Coordinates of C-alpha atoms in Angstrom, one line a residue:
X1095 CA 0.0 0.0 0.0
X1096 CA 2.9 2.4 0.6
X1097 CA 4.4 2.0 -2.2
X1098 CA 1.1 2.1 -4.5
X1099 CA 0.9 5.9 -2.6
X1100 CA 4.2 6.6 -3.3
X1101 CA 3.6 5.8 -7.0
X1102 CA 0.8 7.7 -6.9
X1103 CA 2.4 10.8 -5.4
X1104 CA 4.2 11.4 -9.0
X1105 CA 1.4 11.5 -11.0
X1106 CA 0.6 15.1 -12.1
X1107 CA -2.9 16.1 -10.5
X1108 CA -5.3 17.4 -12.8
X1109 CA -6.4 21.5 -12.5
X1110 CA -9.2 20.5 -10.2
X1111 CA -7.5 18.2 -7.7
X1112 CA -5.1 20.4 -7.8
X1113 CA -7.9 23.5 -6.9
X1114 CA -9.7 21.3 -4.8
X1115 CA -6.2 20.3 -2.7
X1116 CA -5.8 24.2 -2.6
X1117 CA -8.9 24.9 -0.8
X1118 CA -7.9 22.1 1.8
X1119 CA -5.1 23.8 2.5
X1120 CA -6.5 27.2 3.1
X1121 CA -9.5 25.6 5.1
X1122 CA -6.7 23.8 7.8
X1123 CA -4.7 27.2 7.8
X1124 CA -8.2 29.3 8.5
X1125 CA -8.9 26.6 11.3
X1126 CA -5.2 26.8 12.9
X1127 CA -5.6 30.5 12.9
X1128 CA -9.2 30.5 14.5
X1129 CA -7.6 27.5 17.3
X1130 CA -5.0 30.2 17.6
X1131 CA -7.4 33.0 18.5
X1132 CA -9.6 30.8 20.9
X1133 CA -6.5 30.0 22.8
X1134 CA -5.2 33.4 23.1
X1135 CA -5.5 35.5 25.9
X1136 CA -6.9 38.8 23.6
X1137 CA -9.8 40.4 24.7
X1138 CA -12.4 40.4 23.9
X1139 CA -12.0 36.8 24.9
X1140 CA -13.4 34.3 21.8
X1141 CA -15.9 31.4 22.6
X1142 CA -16.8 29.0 19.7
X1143 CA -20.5 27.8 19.3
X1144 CA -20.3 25.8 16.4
X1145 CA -18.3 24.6 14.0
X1146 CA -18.6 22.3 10.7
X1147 CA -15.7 21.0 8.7
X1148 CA -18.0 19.0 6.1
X1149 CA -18.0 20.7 2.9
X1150 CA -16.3 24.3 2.4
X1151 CA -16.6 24.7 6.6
X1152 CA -19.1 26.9 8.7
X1153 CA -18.3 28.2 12.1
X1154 CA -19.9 30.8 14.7
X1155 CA -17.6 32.3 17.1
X1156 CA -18.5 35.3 19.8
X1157 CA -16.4 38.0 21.0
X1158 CA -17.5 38.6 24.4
X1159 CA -19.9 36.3 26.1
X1160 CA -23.4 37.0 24.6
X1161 CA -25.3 35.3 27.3
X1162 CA -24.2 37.8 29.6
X1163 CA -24.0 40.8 27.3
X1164 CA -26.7 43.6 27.3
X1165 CA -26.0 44.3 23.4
X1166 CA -25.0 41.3 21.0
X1167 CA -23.9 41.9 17.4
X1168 CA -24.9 38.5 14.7
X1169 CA -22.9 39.7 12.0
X1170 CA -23.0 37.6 8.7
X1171 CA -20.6 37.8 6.1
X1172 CA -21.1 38.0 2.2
X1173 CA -19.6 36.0 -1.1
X1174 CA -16.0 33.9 -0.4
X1175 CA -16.6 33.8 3.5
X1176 CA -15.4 30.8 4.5
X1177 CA -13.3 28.3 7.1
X1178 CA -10.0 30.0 5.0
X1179 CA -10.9 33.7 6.1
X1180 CA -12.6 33.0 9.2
X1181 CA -9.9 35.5 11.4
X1182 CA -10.1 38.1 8.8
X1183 CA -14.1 37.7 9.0
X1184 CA -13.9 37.8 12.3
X1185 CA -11.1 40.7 12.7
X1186 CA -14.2 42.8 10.9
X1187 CA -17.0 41.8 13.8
X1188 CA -14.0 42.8 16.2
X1189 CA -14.0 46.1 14.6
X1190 CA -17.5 46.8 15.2
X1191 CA -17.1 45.4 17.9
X1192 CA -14.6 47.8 19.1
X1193 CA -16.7 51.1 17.2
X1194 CA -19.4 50.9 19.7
X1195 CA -17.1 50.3 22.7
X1196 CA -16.3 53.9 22.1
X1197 CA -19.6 54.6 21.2
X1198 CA -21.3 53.3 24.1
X1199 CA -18.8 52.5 26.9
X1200 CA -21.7 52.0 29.3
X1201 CA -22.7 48.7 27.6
X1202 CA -21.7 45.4 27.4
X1203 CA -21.6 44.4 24.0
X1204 CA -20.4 41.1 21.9
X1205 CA -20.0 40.4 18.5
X1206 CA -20.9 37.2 17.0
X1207 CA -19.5 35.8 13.2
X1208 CA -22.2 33.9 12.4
X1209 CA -20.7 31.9 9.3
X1210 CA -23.3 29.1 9.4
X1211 CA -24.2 28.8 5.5
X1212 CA -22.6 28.0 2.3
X1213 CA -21.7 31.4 1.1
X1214 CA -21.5 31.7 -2.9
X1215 CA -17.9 31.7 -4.4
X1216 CA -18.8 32.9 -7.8
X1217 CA -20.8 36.3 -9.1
X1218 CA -22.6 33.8 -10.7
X1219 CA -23.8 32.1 -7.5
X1220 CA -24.5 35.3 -5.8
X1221 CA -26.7 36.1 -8.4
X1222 CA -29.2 33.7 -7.4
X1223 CA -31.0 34.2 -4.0
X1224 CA -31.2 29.8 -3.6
X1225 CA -27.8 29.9 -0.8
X1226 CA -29.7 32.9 1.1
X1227 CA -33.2 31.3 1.1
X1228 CA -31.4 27.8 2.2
X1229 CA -29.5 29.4 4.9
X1230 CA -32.5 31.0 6.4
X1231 CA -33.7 28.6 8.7
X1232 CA -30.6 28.4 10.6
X1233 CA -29.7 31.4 11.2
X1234 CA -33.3 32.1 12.4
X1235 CA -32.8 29.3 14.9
X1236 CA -29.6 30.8 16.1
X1237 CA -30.8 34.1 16.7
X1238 CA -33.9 32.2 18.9
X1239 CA -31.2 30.7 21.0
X1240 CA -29.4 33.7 21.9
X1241 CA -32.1 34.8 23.3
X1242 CA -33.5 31.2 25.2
X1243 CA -30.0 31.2 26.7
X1244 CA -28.7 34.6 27.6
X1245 CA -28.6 35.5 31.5
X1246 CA -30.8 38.0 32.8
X1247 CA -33.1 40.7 31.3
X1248 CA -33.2 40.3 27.5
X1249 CA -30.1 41.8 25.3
X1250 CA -30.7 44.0 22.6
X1251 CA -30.3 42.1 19.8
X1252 CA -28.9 43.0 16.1
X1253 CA -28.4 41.2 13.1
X1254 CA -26.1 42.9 10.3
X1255 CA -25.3 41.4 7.3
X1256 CA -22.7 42.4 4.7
X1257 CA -23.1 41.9 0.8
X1258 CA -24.5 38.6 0.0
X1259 CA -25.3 38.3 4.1
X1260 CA -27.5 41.1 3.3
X1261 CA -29.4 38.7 1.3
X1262 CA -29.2 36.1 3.7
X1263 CA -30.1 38.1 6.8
X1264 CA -33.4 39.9 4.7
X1265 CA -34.2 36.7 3.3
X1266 CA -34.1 35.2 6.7
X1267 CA -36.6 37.9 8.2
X1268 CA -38.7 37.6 5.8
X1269 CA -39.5 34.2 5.5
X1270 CA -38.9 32.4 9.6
X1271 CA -38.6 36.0 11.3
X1272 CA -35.6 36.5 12.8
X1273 CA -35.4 37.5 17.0
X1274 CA -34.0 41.1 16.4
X1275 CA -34.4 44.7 17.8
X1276 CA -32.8 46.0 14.3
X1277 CA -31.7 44.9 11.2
X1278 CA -28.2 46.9 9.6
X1279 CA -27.6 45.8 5.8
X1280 CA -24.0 47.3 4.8
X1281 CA -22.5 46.8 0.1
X1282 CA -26.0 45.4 -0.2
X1283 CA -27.2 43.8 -3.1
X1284 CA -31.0 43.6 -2.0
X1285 CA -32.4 42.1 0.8
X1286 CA -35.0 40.2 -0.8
X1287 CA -38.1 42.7 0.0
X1288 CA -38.7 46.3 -1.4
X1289 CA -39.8 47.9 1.7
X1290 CA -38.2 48.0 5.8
X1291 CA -42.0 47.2 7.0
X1292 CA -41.6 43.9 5.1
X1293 CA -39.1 43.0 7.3
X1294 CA -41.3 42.4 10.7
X1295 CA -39.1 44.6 12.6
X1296 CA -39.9 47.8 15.1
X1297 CA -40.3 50.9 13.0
X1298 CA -36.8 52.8 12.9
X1299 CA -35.3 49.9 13.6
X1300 CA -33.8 48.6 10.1
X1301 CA -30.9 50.6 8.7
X1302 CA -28.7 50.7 5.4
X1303 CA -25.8 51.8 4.4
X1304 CA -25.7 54.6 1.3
X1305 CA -22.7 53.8 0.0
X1306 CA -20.9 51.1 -1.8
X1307 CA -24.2 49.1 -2.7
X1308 CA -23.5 46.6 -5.5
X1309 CA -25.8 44.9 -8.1
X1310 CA -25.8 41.7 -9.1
X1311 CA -25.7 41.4 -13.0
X1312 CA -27.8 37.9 -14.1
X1313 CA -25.9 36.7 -16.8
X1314 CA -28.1 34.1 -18.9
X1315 CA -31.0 34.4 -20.8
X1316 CA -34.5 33.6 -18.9
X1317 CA -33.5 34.5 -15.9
X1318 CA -36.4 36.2 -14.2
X1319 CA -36.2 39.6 -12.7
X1320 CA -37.8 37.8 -9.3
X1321 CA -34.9 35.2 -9.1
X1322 CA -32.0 38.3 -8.8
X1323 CA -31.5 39.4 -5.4
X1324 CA -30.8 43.0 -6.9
X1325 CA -33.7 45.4 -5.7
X1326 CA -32.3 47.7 -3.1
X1327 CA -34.5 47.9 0.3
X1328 CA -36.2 51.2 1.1
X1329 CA -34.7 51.2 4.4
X1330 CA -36.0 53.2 7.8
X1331 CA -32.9 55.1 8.1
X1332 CA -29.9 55.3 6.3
X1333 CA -25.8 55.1 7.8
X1334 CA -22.8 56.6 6.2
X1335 CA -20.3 53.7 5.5
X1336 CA -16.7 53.3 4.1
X1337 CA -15.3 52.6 0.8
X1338 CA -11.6 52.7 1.7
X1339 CA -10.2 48.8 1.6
X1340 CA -10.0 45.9 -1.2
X1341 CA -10.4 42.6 -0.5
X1342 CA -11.6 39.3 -2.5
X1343 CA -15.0 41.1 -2.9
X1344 CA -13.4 43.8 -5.5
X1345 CA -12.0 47.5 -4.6
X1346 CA -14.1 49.3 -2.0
X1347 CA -16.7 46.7 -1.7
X1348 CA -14.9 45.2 1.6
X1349 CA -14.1 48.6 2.8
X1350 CA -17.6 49.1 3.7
X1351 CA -17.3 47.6 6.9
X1352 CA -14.5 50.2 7.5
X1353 CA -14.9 53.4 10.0
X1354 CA -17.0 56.0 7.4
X1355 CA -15.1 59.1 6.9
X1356 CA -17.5 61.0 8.1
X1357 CA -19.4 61.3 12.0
X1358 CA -22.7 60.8 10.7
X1359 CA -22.8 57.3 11.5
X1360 CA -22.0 58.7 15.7
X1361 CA -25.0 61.4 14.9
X1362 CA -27.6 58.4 14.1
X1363 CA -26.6 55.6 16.0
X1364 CA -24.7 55.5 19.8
X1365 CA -23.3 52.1 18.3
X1366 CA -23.2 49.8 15.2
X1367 CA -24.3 47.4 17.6
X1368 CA -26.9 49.0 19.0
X1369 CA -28.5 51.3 16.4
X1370 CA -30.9 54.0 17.9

């Protein structure tokens, strides 16, 4: 058997074991880098509350302990989040994280990356609104446990998706409801409703960024208008958001979860995590 391996270890491997090999790779690096983080002593301390190495990985990790916390932050990344970029994810909750720490000193807040669905990997795939309608379900029942299990009065809770986690977060509250005080959608591509009031949550409570908003261009024949999760939201209130950064999303599209250059994100809301 050894030596049928070692035979076998000369053969050239084809462009898509060779890809699919790749995206091992960067999956075990992702997870050493996420052990590494839960190990540390950093605050906001990390806790892990699920993970899922079948297929291209999920994992939900918290900064902060949200059964104790009086705000908690769900945010849910957009196209290419996975296992492989689960830090750098989670290196953008932190920063939200640490925005309405100045923000709102007074509070208790943590910030949850809630990767827990299949997140498209192709413009292509995002195009489609199937990964956000199947990931619905889920992250309705995580948002119903946060609340079953947290210590105390109830936190305030809020749900903010980035680009295709728009989708999956509108989509979500839509069709299960999702257990929420406010909804912030940030390089949106739609959210799966035309209207805030569609979205079951308290009036003023759903909130969009105005910049950086990106489209998603079907790219067949027959595709109907219905299927393209491309109609912006017409939110309650609207947040300033940044365009400075570049990332696997395209220049300036995952810079929007950057500090906006201006303070009329402080003027509207004491915190991103707690948006008044």
């Amino acid at each position: 058997m050894q030596r049928w391996e070692q035979l076998l270890a000369r053969v050239p491997r084809g462009p898509l074991e060779a890809a699919g090999l790749r995206g091992v790779e960067a999956a075990l690096s992702g997870l050493d880098g996420l052990v590494a983080r839960l190990e540390s002593t950093q605050q906001p301390r990390a806790y892990l509350l699920g993970l899922d190495v079948g297929g291209e990985g999920r994992a939900v990790v918290a900064l902060g302990n949200p059964d104790r916390a009086t705000d908690v932050l769900t945010y849910v990344p957009g196209m290419t989040a996975g296992l492989d970029d689960a830090t750098g994810e989670l290196g953008r909750a932190e920063r939200v994280l640490a925005r309405g720490a100045e923000l709102a000193p007074e509070t208790q807040t943590s910030a949850v990356l809630w990767l827990g669905y299949d997140a498209p990997d192709f413009l292509h795939e995002a195009a489609w609104d199937g990964q956000a309608r199947a990931a619905g379900e889920a992250l309705h029942r995580f948002q119903d446990g946060l609340r079953a299990t947290h210590d105390g009065p109830p936190a305030r809770q809020t749900v903010l998706g980035h680009s295709y986690g728009s989708l999956v977060v509108g989509t979500a509250a839509r069709d299960h409801g999702l257990t929420a005080d406010a909804l912030v959608f940030v390089g949106s591509p739609g959210v799966g409703v035309a209207h805030a009031a569609e979205l079951g949550m308290p009036t003023g409570q759903v909130w969009a960024g105005r910049r950086a908003v990106v489209r998603a261009r079907p790219g067949r024949a027959g595709l109907r208008r219905s299927d393209v999760p491309q109609r912006p939201v017409r939110p309650h209130r609207l947040l300033a958001s940044g365009q400075s950064g570049a990332g696997r999303h395209g220049p300036g599209h995952a810079g929007t979860l950057r500090p906006a250059p201006t303070a009329g994100v402080d003027r509207r809301c004491r915190s991103p995590a707690t948006p008044r």
